[in-house]
Short mmCIF file of C-alpha atoms in Angstrom, two decimals:
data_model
loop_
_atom_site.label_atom_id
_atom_site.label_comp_id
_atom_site.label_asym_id
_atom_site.label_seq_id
_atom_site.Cartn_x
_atom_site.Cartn_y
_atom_site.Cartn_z
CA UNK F 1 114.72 58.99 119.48
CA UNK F 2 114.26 60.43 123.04
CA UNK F 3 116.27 64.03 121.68
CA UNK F 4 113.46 63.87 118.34
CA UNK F 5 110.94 63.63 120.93
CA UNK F 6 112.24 66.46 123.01
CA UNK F 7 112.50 68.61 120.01
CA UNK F 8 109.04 67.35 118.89
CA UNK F 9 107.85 68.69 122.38
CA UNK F 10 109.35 71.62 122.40
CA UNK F 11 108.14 72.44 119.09
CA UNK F 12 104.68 71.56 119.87
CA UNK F 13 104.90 73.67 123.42
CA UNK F 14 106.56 76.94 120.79
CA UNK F 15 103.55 76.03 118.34
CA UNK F 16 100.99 76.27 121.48
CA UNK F 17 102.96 79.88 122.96
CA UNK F 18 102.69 81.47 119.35
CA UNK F 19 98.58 80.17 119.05
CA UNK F 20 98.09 81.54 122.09
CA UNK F 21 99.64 84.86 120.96
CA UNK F 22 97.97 85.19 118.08
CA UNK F 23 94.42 84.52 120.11
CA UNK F 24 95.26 87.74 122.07
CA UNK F 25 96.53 89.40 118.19
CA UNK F 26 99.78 90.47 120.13
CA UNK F 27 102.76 92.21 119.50
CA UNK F 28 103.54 89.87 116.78
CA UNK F 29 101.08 90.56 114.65
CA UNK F 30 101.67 92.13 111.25
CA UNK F 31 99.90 95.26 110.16
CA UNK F 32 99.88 95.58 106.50
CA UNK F 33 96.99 97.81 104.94
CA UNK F 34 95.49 97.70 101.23
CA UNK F 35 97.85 94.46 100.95
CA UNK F 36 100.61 96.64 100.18
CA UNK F 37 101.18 99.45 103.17
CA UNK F 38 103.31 97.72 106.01
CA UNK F 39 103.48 99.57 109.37
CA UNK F 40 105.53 98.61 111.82
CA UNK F 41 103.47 98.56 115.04
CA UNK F 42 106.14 99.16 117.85
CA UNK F 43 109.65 100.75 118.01
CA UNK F 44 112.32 101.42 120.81
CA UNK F 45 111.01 103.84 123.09
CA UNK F 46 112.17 107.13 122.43
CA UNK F 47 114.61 108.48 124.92
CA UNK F 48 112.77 110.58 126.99
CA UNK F 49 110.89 107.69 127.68
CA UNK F 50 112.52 106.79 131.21
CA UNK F 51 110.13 103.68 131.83
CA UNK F 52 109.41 101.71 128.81
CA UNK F 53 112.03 100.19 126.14
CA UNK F 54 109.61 99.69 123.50
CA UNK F 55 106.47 101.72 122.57
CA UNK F 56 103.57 99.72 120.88
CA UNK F 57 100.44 100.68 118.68
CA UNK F 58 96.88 100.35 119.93
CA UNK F 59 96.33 98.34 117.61
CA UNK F 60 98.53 95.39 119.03
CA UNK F 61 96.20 95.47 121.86
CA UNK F 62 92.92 94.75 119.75
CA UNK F 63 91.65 91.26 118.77
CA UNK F 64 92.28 90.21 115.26
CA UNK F 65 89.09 90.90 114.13
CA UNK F 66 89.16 94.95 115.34
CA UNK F 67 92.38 94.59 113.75
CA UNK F 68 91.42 93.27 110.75
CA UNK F 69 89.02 96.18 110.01
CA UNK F 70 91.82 98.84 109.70
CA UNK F 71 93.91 96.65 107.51
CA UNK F 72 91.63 97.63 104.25
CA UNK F 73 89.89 101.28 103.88
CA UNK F 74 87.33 99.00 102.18
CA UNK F 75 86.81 97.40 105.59
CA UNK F 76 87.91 100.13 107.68
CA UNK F 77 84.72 102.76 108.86
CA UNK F 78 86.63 105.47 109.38
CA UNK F 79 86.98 105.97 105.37
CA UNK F 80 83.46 106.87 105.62
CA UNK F 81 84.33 109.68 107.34
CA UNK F 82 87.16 110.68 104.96
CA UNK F 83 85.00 110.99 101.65
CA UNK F 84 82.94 113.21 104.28
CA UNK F 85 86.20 115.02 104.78
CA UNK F 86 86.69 115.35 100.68
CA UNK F 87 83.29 117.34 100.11
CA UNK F 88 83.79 119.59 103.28
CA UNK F 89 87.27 120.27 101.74
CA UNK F 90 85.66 121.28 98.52
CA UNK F 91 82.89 123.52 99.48
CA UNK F 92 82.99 126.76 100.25
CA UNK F 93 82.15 128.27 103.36
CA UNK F 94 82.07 131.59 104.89
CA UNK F 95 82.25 135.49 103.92
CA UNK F 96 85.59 134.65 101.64
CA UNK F 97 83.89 132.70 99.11
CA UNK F 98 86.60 129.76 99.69
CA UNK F 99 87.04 126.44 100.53
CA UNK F 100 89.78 124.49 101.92
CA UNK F 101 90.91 123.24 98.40
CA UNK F 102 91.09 127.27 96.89
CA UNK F 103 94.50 127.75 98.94
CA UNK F 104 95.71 123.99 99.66
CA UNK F 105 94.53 122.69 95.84
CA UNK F 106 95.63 119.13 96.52
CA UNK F 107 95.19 117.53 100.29
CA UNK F 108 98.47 115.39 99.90
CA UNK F 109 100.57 118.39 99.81
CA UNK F 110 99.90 117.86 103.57
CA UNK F 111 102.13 114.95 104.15
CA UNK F 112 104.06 115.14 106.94
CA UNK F 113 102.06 117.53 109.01
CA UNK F 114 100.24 115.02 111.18
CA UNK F 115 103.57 113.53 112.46
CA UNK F 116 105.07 117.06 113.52
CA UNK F 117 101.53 118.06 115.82
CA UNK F 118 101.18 119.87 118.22
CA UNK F 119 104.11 121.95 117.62
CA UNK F 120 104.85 126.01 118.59
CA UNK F 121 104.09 128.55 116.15
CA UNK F 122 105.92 131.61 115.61
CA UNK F 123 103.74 133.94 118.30
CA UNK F 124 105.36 130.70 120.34
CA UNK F 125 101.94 129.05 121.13
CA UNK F 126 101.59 125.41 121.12
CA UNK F 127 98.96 124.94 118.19
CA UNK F 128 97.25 121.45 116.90
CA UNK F 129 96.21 120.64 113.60
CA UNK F 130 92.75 121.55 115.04
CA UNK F 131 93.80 125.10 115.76
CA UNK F 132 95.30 125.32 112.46
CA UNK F 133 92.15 124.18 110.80
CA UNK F 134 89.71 126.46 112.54
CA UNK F 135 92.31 129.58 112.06
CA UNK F 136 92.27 129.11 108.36
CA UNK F 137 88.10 128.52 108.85
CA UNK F 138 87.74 131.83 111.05
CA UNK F 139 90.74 134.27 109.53
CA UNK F 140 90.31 133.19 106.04
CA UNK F 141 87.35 131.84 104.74
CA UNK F 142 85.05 134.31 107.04
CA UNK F 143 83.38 131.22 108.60
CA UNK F 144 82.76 129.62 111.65
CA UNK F 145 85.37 127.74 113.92
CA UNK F 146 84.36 123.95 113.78
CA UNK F 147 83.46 122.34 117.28
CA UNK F 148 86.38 121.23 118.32
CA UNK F 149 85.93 117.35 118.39
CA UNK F 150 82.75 117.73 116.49
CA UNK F 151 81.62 115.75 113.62
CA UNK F 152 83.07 118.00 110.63
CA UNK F 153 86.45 118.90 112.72
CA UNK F 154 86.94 114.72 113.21
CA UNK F 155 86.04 114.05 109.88
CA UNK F 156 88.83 116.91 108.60
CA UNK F 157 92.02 115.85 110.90
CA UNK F 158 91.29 111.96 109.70
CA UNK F 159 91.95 113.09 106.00
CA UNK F 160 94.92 115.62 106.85
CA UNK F 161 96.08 112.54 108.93
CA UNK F 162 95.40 109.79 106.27
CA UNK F 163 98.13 112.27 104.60
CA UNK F 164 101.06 111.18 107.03
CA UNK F 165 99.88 107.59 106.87
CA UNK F 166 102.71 105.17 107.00
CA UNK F 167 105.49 108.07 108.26
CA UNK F 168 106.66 108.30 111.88
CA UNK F 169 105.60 110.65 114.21
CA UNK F 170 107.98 113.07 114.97
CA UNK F 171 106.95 115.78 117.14
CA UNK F 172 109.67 118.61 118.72
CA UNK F 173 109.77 118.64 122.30
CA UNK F 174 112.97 120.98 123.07
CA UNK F 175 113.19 124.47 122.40
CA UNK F 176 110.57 126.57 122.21
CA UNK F 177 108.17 123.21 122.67
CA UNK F 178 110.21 122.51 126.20
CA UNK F 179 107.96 124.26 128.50
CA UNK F 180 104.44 123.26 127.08
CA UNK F 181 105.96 119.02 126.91
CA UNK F 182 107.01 119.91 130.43
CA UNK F 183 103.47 121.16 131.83
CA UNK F 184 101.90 117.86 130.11
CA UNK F 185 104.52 115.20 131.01
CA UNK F 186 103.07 116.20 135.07
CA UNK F 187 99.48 116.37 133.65
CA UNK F 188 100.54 112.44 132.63
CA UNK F 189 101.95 111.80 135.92
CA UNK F 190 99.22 113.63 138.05
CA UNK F 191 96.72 111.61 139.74
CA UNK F 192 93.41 112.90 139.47
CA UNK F 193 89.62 112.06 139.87
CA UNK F 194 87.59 110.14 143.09
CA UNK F 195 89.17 107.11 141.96
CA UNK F 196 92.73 109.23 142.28
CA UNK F 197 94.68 107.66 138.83
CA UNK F 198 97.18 109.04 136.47
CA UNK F 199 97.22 107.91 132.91
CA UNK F 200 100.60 106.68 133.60
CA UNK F 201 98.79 104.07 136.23
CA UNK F 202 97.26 102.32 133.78
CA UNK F 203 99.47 103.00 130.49
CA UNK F 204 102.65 102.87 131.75
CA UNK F 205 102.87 100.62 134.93
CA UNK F 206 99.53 98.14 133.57
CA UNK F 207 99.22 97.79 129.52
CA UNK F 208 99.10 94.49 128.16
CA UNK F 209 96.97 93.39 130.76
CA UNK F 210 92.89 92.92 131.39
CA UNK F 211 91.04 95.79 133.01
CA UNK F 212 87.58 93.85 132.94
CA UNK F 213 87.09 93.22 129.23
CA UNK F 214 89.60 96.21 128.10
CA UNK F 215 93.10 95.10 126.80
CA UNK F 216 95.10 98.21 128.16
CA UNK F 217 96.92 99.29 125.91
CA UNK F 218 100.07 102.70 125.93
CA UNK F 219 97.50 104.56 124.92
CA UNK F 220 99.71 105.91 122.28
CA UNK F 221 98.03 108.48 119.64
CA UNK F 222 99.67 107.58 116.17
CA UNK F 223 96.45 106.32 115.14
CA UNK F 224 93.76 109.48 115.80
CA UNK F 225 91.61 110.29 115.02
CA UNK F 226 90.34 106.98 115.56
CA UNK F 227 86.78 104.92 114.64
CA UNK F 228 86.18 103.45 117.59
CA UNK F 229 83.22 100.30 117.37
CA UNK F 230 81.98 101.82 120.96
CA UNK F 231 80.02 104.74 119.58
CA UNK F 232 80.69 104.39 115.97
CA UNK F 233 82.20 107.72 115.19
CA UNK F 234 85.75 109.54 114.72
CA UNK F 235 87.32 109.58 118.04
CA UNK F 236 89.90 112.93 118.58
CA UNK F 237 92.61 112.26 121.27
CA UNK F 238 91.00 115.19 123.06
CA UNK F 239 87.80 113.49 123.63
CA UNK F 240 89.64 110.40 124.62
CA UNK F 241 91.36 112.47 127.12
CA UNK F 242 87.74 113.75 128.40
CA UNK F 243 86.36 110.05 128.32
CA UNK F 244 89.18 108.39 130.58
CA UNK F 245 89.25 111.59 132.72
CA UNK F 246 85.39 111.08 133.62
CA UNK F 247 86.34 107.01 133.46
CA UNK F 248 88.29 107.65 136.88
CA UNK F 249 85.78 110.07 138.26
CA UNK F 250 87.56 113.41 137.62
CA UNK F 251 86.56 116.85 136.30
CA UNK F 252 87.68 117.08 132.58
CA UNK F 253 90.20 120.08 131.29
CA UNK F 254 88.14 121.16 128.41
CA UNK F 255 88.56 120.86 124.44
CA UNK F 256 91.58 122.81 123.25
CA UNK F 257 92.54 123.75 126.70
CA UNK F 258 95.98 124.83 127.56
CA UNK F 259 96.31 121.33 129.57
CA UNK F 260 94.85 119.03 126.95
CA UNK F 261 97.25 120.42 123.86
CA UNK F 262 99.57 120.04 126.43
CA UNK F 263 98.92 116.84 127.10
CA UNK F 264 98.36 116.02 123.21
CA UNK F 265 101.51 117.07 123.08
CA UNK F 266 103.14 115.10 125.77
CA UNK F 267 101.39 111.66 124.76
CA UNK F 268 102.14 112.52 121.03
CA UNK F 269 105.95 112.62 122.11
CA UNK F 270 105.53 109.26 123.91
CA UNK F 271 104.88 107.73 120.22
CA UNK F 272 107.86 109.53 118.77
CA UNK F 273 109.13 106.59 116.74
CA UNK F 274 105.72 104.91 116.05
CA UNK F 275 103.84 104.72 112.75
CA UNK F 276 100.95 106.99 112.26
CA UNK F 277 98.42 105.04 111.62
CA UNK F 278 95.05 107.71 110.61
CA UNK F 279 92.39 106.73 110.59
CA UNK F 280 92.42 103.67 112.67
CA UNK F 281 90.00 102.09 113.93
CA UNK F 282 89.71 100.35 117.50
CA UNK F 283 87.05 98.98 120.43
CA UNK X 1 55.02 126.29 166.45
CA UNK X 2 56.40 124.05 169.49
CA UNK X 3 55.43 120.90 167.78
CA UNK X 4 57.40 122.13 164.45
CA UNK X 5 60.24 123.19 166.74
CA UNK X 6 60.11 119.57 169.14
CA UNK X 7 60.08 117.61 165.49
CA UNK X 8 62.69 119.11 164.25
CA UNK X 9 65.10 118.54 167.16
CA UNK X 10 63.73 115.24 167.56
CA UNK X 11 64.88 114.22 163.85
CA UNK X 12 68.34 115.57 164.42
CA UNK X 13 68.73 113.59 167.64
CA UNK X 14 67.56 110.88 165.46
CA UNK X 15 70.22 111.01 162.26
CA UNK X 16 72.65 111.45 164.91
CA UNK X 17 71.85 108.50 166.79
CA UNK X 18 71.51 106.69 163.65
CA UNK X 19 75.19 107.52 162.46
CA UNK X 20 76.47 107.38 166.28
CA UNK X 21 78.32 104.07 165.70
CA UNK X 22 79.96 105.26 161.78
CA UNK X 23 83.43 106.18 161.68
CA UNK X 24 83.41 109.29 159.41
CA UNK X 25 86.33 108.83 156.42
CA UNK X 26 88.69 111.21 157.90
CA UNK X 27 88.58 109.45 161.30
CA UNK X 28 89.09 105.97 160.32
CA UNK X 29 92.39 105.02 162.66
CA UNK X 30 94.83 103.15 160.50
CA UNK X 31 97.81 101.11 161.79
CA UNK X 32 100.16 99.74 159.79
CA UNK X 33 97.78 99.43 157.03
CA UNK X 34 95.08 98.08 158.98
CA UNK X 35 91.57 98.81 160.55
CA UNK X 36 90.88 96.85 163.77
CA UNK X 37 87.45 98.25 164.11
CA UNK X 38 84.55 98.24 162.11
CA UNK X 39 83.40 101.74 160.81
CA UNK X 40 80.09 100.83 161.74
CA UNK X 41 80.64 99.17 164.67
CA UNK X 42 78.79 96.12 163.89
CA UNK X 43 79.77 93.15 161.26
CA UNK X 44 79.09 93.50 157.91
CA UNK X 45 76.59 91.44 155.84
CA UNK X 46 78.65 88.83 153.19
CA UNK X 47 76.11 88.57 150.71
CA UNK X 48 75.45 92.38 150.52
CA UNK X 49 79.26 92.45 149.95
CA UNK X 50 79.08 90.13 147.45
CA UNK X 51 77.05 92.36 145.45
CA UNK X 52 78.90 95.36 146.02
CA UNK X 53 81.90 93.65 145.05
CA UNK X 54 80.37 92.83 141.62
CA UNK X 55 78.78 95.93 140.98
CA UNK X 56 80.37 98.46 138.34
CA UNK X 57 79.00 101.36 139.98
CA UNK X 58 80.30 100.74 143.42
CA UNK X 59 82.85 98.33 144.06
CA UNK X 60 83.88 97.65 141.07
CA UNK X 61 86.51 94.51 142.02
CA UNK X 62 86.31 92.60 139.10
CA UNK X 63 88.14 95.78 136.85
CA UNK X 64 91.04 94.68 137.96
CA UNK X 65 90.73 91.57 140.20
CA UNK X 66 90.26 87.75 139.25
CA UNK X 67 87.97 85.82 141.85
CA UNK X 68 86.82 82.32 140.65
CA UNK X 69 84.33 82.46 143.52
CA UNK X 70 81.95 84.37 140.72
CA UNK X 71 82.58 82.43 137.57
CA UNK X 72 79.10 83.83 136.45
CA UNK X 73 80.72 86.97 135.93
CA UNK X 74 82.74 86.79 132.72
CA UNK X 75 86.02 89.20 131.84
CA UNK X 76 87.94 89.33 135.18
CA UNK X 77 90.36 92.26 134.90
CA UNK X 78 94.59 91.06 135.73
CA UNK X 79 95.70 94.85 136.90
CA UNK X 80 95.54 93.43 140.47
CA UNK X 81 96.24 89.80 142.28
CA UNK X 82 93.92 87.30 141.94
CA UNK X 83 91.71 87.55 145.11
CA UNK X 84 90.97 83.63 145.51
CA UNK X 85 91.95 82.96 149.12
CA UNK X 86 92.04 86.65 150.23
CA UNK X 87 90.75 85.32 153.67
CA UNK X 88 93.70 83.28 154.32
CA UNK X 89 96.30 85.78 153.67
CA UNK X 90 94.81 88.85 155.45
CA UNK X 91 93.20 89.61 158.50
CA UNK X 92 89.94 90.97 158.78
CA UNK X 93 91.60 94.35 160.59
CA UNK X 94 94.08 94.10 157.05
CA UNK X 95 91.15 93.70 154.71
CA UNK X 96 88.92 96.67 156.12
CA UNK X 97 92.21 99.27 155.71
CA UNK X 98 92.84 97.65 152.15
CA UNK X 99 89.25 98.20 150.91
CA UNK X 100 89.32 101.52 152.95
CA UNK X 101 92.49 102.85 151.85
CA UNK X 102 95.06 100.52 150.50
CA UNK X 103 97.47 103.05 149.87
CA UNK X 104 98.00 102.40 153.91
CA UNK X 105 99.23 99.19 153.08
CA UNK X 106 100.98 99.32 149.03
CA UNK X 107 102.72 102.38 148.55
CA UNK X 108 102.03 104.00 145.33
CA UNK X 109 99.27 101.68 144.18
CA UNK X 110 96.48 102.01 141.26
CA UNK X 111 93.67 100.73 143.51
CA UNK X 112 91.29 103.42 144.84
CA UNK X 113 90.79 104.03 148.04
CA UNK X 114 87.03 103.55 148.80
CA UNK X 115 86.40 105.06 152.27
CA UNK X 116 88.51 108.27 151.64
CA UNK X 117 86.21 111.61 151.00
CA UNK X 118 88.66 114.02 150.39
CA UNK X 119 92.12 115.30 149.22
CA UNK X 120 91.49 114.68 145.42
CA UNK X 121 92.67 116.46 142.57
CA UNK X 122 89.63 117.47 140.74
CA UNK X 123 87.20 115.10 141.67
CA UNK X 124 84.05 115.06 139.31
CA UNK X 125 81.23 117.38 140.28
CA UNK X 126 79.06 114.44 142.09
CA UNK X 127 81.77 112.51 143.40
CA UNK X 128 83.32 115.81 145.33
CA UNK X 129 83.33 115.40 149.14
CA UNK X 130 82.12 112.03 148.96
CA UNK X 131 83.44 108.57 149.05
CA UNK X 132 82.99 105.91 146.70
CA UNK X 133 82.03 103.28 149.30
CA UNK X 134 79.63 103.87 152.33
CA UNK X 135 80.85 102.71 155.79
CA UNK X 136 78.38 99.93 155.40
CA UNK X 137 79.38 98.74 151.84
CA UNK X 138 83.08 98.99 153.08
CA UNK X 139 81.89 96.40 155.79
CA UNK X 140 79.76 94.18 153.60
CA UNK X 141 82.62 94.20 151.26
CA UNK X 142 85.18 92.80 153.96
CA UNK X 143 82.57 90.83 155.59
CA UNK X 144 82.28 89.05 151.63
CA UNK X 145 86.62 88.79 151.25
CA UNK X 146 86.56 86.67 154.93
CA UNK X 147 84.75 84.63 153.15
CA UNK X 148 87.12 83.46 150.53
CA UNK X 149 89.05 80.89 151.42
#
């Protein structure tokens, strides 16, 4: 009798940790998209990682109904932005009389590209997938370079991304990649701004804890571009670089600047492991 | 001419006077963490503080610190300790070089310094040279913590 009721108890006391677990969503939470897509939302730290064991998905860090909303593209906003995607990749533009789809005929052939960006190209520059967009705009299609967090450039890396959905990210960060991973790993650790924070301050040393109403999260990238509910728009990890730069007060490196691929880089390599999850959608 | 000339001496004199008894940010005498003396030179005002403490714009507490002395303000950030009975555990000397520069006291720590106007790393356009609490605020603030106890 008094060991049922001590099992009893501590069931009841497991039953009342997991409720409130699932009230915050959690790490135990189970992504699974279109009812048949599982993604598996954290994964041991890669092992340049010195300080964490386990890197998690922003989307752990959301409540269950922001989580919810990426779990069907019927749901999900972001797919909005996709068909967008579909008729920009169809028409032509520019002196060249081509589109996107006149070289790359079908957009899944480009599977597997999200989870390798940035990476070096042969001239040994570090390149994103929005460089390699608005090269192929500029050099072969005779039009103009996209804005480089703009509408139509969001809208494009979301449906190149959706391409690598459900495979890990992967990008290099030896070799030729060494120096520019180097360069943003201290941009990550760097303090900046009036209010004097690195990224690492609140990403490293403080996720999974309340600033005000924010649940911090690793601020891991596997799921940009990203719909967030904020300003109801595709979200590049550049311009979420420039919004928590001028969060803390400091001057912002600017889009495509040697210090923010750098720094996509760096926080892309931090995921190395994770799921990518474009295009997700958070707060 | 004289008159323009007398006025404009006379204002000087006056800002002067009027910021005689302010510590400036890079003269703020720390030991061990602490401030003994007020940067204005008089006490601050508590309910001023409170205010400051609760506002986004300036102090900002409630980011990152719980105090159940303003339950009216929901979504208390966790990135710092509770400050419910701040009073009892620090001094008022230990409060004033926390709020003014807490790196004085925690090595290494997240929290900005709010009486420090330079030595930043490419401080926003607006915010350059300045600090994100006045001497006065800083005062009202730690006038506010003595308060909780």
């Amino acid at each position: 009798m008094g060991m049922n009721l001590f099992k009893t108890t501590a069931a009841v006391a497991a039953l009342a940790i997991m409720a409130t677990g699932a009230a915050q969503a959690g790490e135990d939470a189970k992504l699974v998209i279109n009812g048949d897509l599982s993604i598996a939302t954290q994964a041991a730290a890669p092992a340049h990682l010195e300080n964490l064991e386990t890197v998690y998905s922003g989307w752990v860090f959301r409540t269950k109904e922001t989580q919810a909303l990426e779990m069907d593209d019927f749901d999900n906003p972001s797919f909005v932005f996709v068909d967008v995607a579909l008729d920009l990749y169809a028409a032509v533009d520019g002196t060249e009389g081509k589109s996107c789809a006149s070289c790359h005929e079908n957009v899944e052939d480009f599977a597997g590209l999200t989870t390798s960006m940035p990476r070096v190209n042969a001239d040994g520059a570090l390149e994103t997938t929005t460089d390699l967009i608005n090269e192929c705009r500029t050099e072969r299609m005779g039009a103009k370079a996209w804005k480089y967090s703009g509408t139509d450039m969001s809208a494009m890396l979301s449906l190149v991304g959706l391409q690598s959905r459900g495979m890990p990210v992967n990008v290099a960060i030896d070799g030729a990649a060494a120096p520019y991973w180097d360069k943003g790993k201290e941009l990550y650790y760097t303090r900046v701004g009036q209010l004097d924070m690195s990224c690492s301050n609140c990403h490293e040393d403080n996720y999974n804890v309340m600033i005000r109403a924010d649940h911090l999260s690793q601020g891991q990238s596997n799921g940009f571009p990203t719909y967030r509910l904020k300003n109801a728009k595709m979200n590049t990890i550049q311009a979420r670089f420039k919004g928590c730069m001028k969060n803390i007060r400091a001057e912002p490196f600017g889009q495509g600047s040697d210090e923010f691929k750098a720094l996509e880089l760096y926080v892309a390599s931090r995921g190395n492991g994770l799921i990518v999850e474009t295009p997700s959608v958070r707060n | 001419m004289k008159l323009l000339i007398t006025t404009a001496v006379t204002a000087v004199i006056a800002s002067t006077v009027a910021f005689a008894g302010t510590t400036a940010p890079g003269d703020v005498a720390f030991k061990d963490g602490a401030v003994a003396v007020s940067l204005t030179g008089a006490a601050g005002n508590a309910a001023d503080g409170r205010a400051v403490f609760a506002d986004r714009k300036l102090g900002n507490c409630l980011a990152c610190h719980v105090n159940s002395e303003m339950p009216e303000q929901s979504f208390q950030g966790q990135v710092g300790p509770p400050l419910d009975g701040a009073a009892d555990r620090w001094s008022e000397a230990q409060l004033r070089g926390i709020v003014s520069n807490s790196k004085n006291t925690f090595e290494g720590t997240i929290m900005p310094a709010f009486y420090v106007d330079a030595g930043f790393t490419r401080p926003l356009g607006k915010f350059e040279g300045k600090t994100i609490l006045s001497a006065q605020q800083v005062e009202d603030v730690v006038a506010y913590l003595l308060t909780l106890k």
